[in-house]
Tab-separated table of N, CA and C in Angstrom:
chain	number	residue	atom	x	y	z
A	1	ALA	N	41.866	80.474	-19.728
A	1	ALA	CA	42.149	80.905	-21.082
A	1	ALA	C	42.659	79.747	-21.934
A	2	LEU	N	43.551	78.920	-21.356
A	2	LEU	CA	44.074	77.772	-22.094
A	2	LEU	C	42.946	76.806	-22.435
A	3	GLU	N	42.069	76.566	-21.470
A	3	GLU	CA	40.969	75.626	-21.700
A	3	GLU	C	40.049	76.113	-22.821
A	4	ALA	N	39.769	77.406	-22.826
A	4	ALA	CA	38.910	77.961	-23.879
A	4	ALA	C	39.565	77.816	-25.245
A	5	CYS	N	40.859	78.050	-25.294
A	5	CYS	CA	41.610	77.936	-26.548
A	5	CYS	C	41.591	76.488	-27.045
A	6	GLU	N	41.887	75.552	-26.148
A	6	GLU	CA	41.901	74.133	-26.518
A	6	GLU	C	40.500	73.665	-26.922
A	7	ASP	N	39.470	74.182	-26.232
A	7	ASP	CA	38.092	73.828	-26.560
A	7	ASP	C	37.750	74.264	-27.979
A	8	GLU	N	38.134	75.476	-28.327
A	8	GLU	CA	37.863	75.959	-29.691
A	8	GLU	C	38.597	75.128	-30.726
A	9	LEU	N	39.840	74.754	-30.433
A	9	LEU	CA	40.609	73.943	-31.381
A	9	LEU	C	39.980	72.570	-31.585
A	10	CYS	N	39.443	71.991	-30.526
A	10	CYS	CA	38.873	70.645	-30.606
A	10	CYS	C	37.459	70.615	-31.159
A	11	ASN	N	36.675	71.637	-30.849
A	11	ASN	CA	35.251	71.575	-31.157
A	11	ASN	C	34.811	72.324	-32.405
A	12	TYR	N	35.674	73.127	-32.953
A	12	TYR	CA	35.290	73.898	-34.137
A	12	TYR	C	36.142	73.466	-35.326
A	13	ASN	N	35.614	72.521	-36.074
A	13	ASN	CA	36.353	71.975	-37.218
A	13	ASN	C	36.285	72.861	-38.450
A	14	ASP	N	35.380	73.831	-38.453
A	14	ASP	CA	35.198	74.672	-39.631
A	14	ASP	C	35.943	76.010	-39.519
A	15	LEU	N	36.975	76.053	-38.687
A	15	LEU	CA	37.760	77.278	-38.544
A	15	LEU	C	38.549	77.575	-39.813
A	16	GLU	N	38.656	78.844	-40.128
A	16	GLU	CA	39.549	79.248	-41.216
A	16	GLU	C	40.985	78.927	-40.787
A	17	ASP	N	41.856	78.727	-41.758
A	17	ASP	CA	43.242	78.376	-41.441
A	17	ASP	C	43.915	79.425	-40.562
A	18	THR	N	43.709	80.695	-40.877
A	18	THR	CA	44.361	81.734	-40.072
A	18	THR	C	43.792	81.780	-38.652
A	19	ASP	N	42.497	81.522	-38.498
A	19	ASP	CA	41.903	81.472	-37.156
A	19	ASP	C	42.479	80.304	-36.361
A	20	ARG	N	42.634	79.172	-37.025
A	20	ARG	CA	43.216	77.990	-36.368
A	20	ARG	C	44.668	78.278	-35.967
A	21	ALA	N	45.423	78.900	-36.852
A	21	ALA	CA	46.818	79.224	-36.545
A	21	ALA	C	46.894	80.215	-35.385
A	22	ASP	N	46.000	81.189	-35.356
A	22	ASP	CA	45.967	82.148	-34.241
A	22	ASP	C	45.688	81.439	-32.917
A	23	LEU	N	44.751	80.497	-32.926
A	23	LEU	CA	44.455	79.739	-31.710
A	23	LEU	C	45.642	78.881	-31.285
A	24	LEU	N	46.295	78.253	-32.244
A	24	LEU	CA	47.476	77.447	-31.924
A	24	LEU	C	48.592	78.313	-31.339
A	25	ARG	N	48.767	79.496	-31.902
A	25	ARG	CA	49.782	80.428	-31.404
A	25	ARG	C	49.471	80.837	-29.971
A	26	ARG	N	48.224	81.191	-29.720
A	26	ARG	CA	47.818	81.572	-28.356
A	26	ARG	C	47.961	80.401	-27.393
A	27	SER	N	47.574	79.216	-27.835
A	27	SER	CA	47.711	78.026	-27.005
A	27	SER	C	49.184	77.769	-26.676
A	28	GLY	N	50.047	77.965	-27.655
A	28	GLY	CA	51.487	77.817	-27.414
A	28	GLY	C	51.987	78.789	-26.361
A	29	LEU	N	51.483	80.018	-26.403
A	29	LEU	CA	51.872	81.014	-25.395
A	29	LEU	C	51.399	80.604	-24.007
A	30	TYR	N	50.166	80.103	-23.907
A	30	TYR	CA	49.651	79.658	-22.606
A	30	TYR	C	50.466	78.488	-22.068
A	31	HIS	N	50.777	77.523	-22.938
A	31	HIS	CA	51.591	76.383	-22.509
A	31	HIS	C	52.987	76.848	-22.060
A	32	MET	N	53.530	77.811	-22.775
A	32	MET	CA	54.848	78.340	-22.434
A	32	MET	C	54.815	78.975	-21.042
A	33	GLN	N	53.774	79.751	-20.750
A	33	GLN	CA	53.644	80.386	-19.439
A	33	GLN	C	53.524	79.365	-18.317
A	34	LEU	N	52.944	78.203	-18.620
A	34	LEU	CA	52.776	77.149	-17.626
A	34	LEU	C	54.004	76.253	-17.506
A	35	GLY	N	55.014	76.503	-18.332
A	35	GLY	CA	56.224	75.683	-18.289
A	35	GLY	C	56.101	74.373	-19.045
A	36	LEU	N	55.078	74.236	-19.866
A	36	LEU	CA	54.873	73.027	-20.667
A	36	LEU	C	55.526	73.246	-22.032
A	37	TYR	N	56.840	73.168	-22.036
A	37	TYR	CA	57.614	73.600	-23.191
A	37	TYR	C	57.432	72.717	-24.419
A	38	GLN	N	57.398	71.409	-24.245
A	38	GLN	CA	57.247	70.534	-25.412
A	38	GLN	C	55.887	70.729	-26.073
A	39	GLU	N	54.846	70.849	-25.264
A	39	GLU	CA	53.513	71.093	-25.823
A	39	GLU	C	53.473	72.444	-26.539
A	40	SER	N	54.142	73.423	-25.959
A	40	SER	CA	54.217	74.740	-26.566
A	40	SER	C	54.919	74.675	-27.921
A	41	LEU	N	56.014	73.941	-27.994
A	41	LEU	CA	56.735	73.784	-29.267
A	41	LEU	C	55.848	73.158	-30.335
A	42	ILE	N	55.061	72.186	-29.936
A	42	ILE	CA	54.161	71.527	-30.891
A	42	ILE	C	53.144	72.521	-31.431
A	43	LYS	N	52.549	73.302	-30.539
A	43	LYS	CA	51.535	74.282	-30.960
A	43	LYS	C	52.143	75.344	-31.863
A	44	PHE	N	53.314	75.868	-31.483
A	44	PHE	CA	53.975	76.883	-32.308
A	44	PHE	C	54.340	76.325	-33.684
A	45	SER	N	54.818	75.094	-33.706
A	45	SER	CA	55.203	74.476	-34.976
A	45	SER	C	53.992	74.304	-35.895
A	46	GLU	N	52.873	73.867	-35.334
A	46	GLU	CA	51.656	73.713	-36.130
A	46	GLU	C	51.188	75.065	-36.666
A	47	ALA	N	51.241	76.093	-35.818
A	47	ALA	CA	50.831	77.434	-36.254
A	47	ALA	C	51.737	77.934	-37.370
A	48	ALA	N	53.040	77.741	-37.211
A	48	ALA	CA	53.995	78.203	-38.228
A	48	ALA	C	53.731	77.522	-39.569
A	49	GLN	N	53.446	76.220	-39.548
A	49	GLN	CA	53.170	75.506	-40.795
A	49	GLN	C	51.944	76.078	-41.508
A	50	ILE	N	50.919	76.397	-40.733
A	50	ILE	CA	49.715	76.982	-41.340
A	50	ILE	C	50.024	78.365	-41.896
A	51	TYR	N	50.716	79.190	-41.120
A	51	TYR	CA	51.060	80.542	-41.585
A	51	TYR	C	51.918	80.497	-42.850
A	52	LEU	N	52.804	79.521	-42.944
A	52	LEU	CA	53.655	79.424	-44.127
A	52	LEU	C	52.861	78.949	-45.350
A	53	LYS	N	51.896	78.051	-45.141
A	53	LYS	CA	51.084	77.558	-46.251
A	53	LYS	C	50.086	78.600	-46.734
A	54	LYS	N	49.421	79.233	-45.774
A	54	LYS	CA	48.391	80.230	-46.097
A	54	LYS	C	48.632	81.455	-45.237
A	55	PRO	N	49.493	82.344	-45.689
A	55	PRO	CA	49.838	83.509	-44.877
A	55	PRO	C	48.627	84.393	-44.586
A	56	PRO	N	48.580	84.942	-43.370
A	56	PRO	CA	47.535	85.916	-43.057
A	56	PRO	C	47.838	87.242	-43.742
A	57	SER	N	47.049	88.238	-43.434
A	57	SER	CA	47.270	89.547	-44.049
A	57	SER	C	48.705	90.009	-43.803
A	58	TRP	N	49.204	90.818	-44.700
A	58	TRP	CA	50.623	91.194	-44.652
A	58	TRP	C	50.984	92.047	-43.449
A	59	ASP	N	50.015	92.666	-42.810
A	59	ASP	CA	50.353	93.424	-41.611
A	59	ASP	C	50.593	92.510	-40.415
A	60	ARG	N	50.033	91.295	-40.435
A	60	ARG	CA	50.201	90.347	-39.331
A	60	ARG	C	51.271	89.291	-39.595
A	61	PHE	N	51.433	88.913	-40.841
A	61	PHE	CA	52.297	87.776	-41.175
A	61	PHE	C	53.733	87.911	-40.660
A	62	PRO	N	54.466	88.990	-40.985
A	62	PRO	CA	55.865	89.052	-40.536
A	62	PRO	C	55.994	89.125	-39.020
A	63	ARG	N	55.062	89.788	-38.382
A	63	ARG	CA	55.128	89.928	-36.927
A	63	ARG	C	54.863	88.585	-36.246
A	64	TYR	N	53.801	87.899	-36.631
A	64	TYR	CA	53.445	86.643	-35.976
A	64	TYR	C	54.464	85.551	-36.241
A	65	LEU	N	54.890	85.430	-37.480
A	65	LEU	CA	55.839	84.364	-37.798
A	65	LEU	C	57.168	84.585	-37.086
A	66	ARG	N	57.624	85.829	-37.039
A	66	ARG	CA	58.872	86.134	-36.340
A	66	ARG	C	58.758	85.802	-34.857
A	67	ILE	N	57.663	86.171	-34.243
A	67	ILE	CA	57.470	85.907	-32.816
A	67	ILE	C	57.394	84.409	-32.543
A	68	ILE	N	56.715	83.671	-33.414
A	68	ILE	CA	56.625	82.216	-33.237
A	68	ILE	C	58.018	81.592	-33.263
A	69	PHE	N	58.825	81.954	-34.263
A	69	PHE	CA	60.156	81.367	-34.347
A	69	PHE	C	61.064	81.826	-33.212
A	70	ASP	N	60.915	83.063	-32.764
A	70	ASP	CA	61.666	83.526	-31.592
A	70	ASP	C	61.292	82.709	-30.355
A	71	ASN	N	59.996	82.485	-30.175
A	71	ASN	CA	59.541	81.695	-29.027
A	71	ASN	C	60.022	80.256	-29.103
A	72	MET	N	60.020	79.690	-30.299
A	72	MET	CA	60.504	78.318	-30.457
A	72	MET	C	61.988	78.232	-30.118
A	73	ALA	N	62.772	79.200	-30.557
A	73	ALA	CA	64.203	79.206	-30.220
A	73	ALA	C	64.401	79.331	-28.716
A	74	LEU	N	63.630	80.183	-28.077
A	74	LEU	CA	63.716	80.356	-26.635
A	74	LEU	C	63.359	79.065	-25.905
A	75	LEU	N	62.330	78.395	-26.360
A	75	LEU	CA	61.936	77.128	-25.736
A	75	LEU	C	63.023	76.073	-25.880
A	76	HIS	N	63.673	76.025	-27.042
A	76	HIS	CA	64.789	75.086	-27.210
A	76	HIS	C	65.924	75.418	-26.246
A	77	LEU	N	66.152	76.694	-25.997
A	77	LEU	CA	67.167	77.076	-25.007
A	77	LEU	C	66.777	76.601	-23.617
A	78	PHE	N	65.501	76.769	-23.255
A	78	PHE	CA	65.023	76.301	-21.957
A	78	PHE	C	65.226	74.797	-21.801
A	79	GLU	N	65.073	74.078	-22.890
A	79	GLU	CA	65.236	72.624	-22.884
A	79	GLU	C	66.701	72.206	-23.082
A	80	GLN	N	67.584	73.169	-23.134
A	80	GLN	CA	69.021	72.960	-23.346
A	80	GLN	C	69.310	72.229	-24.654
A	81	GLU	N	68.524	72.531	-25.665
A	81	GLU	CA	68.710	72.012	-27.016
A	81	GLU	C	69.332	73.146	-27.831
A	82	TYR	N	70.609	73.381	-27.603
A	82	TYR	CA	71.258	74.574	-28.112
A	82	TYR	C	71.351	74.611	-29.644
A	83	LEU	N	71.639	73.488	-30.253
A	83	LEU	CA	71.740	73.451	-31.703
A	83	LEU	C	70.379	73.745	-32.346
A	84	LYS	N	69.318	73.160	-31.805
A	84	LYS	CA	67.979	73.422	-32.325
A	84	LYS	C	67.626	74.890	-32.152
A	85	ALA	N	68.044	75.482	-31.033
A	85	ALA	CA	67.767	76.900	-30.804
A	85	ALA	C	68.443	77.761	-31.868
A	86	LEU	N	69.655	77.398	-32.233
A	86	LEU	CA	70.378	78.156	-33.257
A	86	LEU	C	69.754	77.991	-34.647
A	87	LEU	N	69.235	76.807	-34.908
A	87	LEU	CA	68.706	76.507	-36.236
A	87	LEU	C	67.267	76.963	-36.432
A	88	THR	N	66.598	77.311	-35.358
A	88	THR	CA	65.191	77.736	-35.458
A	88	THR	C	65.110	79.127	-36.024
């Protein structure tokens, strides 16, 4: 699943912003499950930036953005970056 996600991110340059953000979010989740926390933080951060610039439909926006920031805070806790976890 991670490989398919990364393949789509690398090979499809004509993705809509929300599709790209969705792939980055999913990739972040896969990296998180594998214990690759720094890579996961990067993917979540990129997805959040896209969602903030060009929000998806209003039924998805608050849910996805909240989950991304919750996951980022959790990852900072795993990395023992307590201040960053509080500020996320």
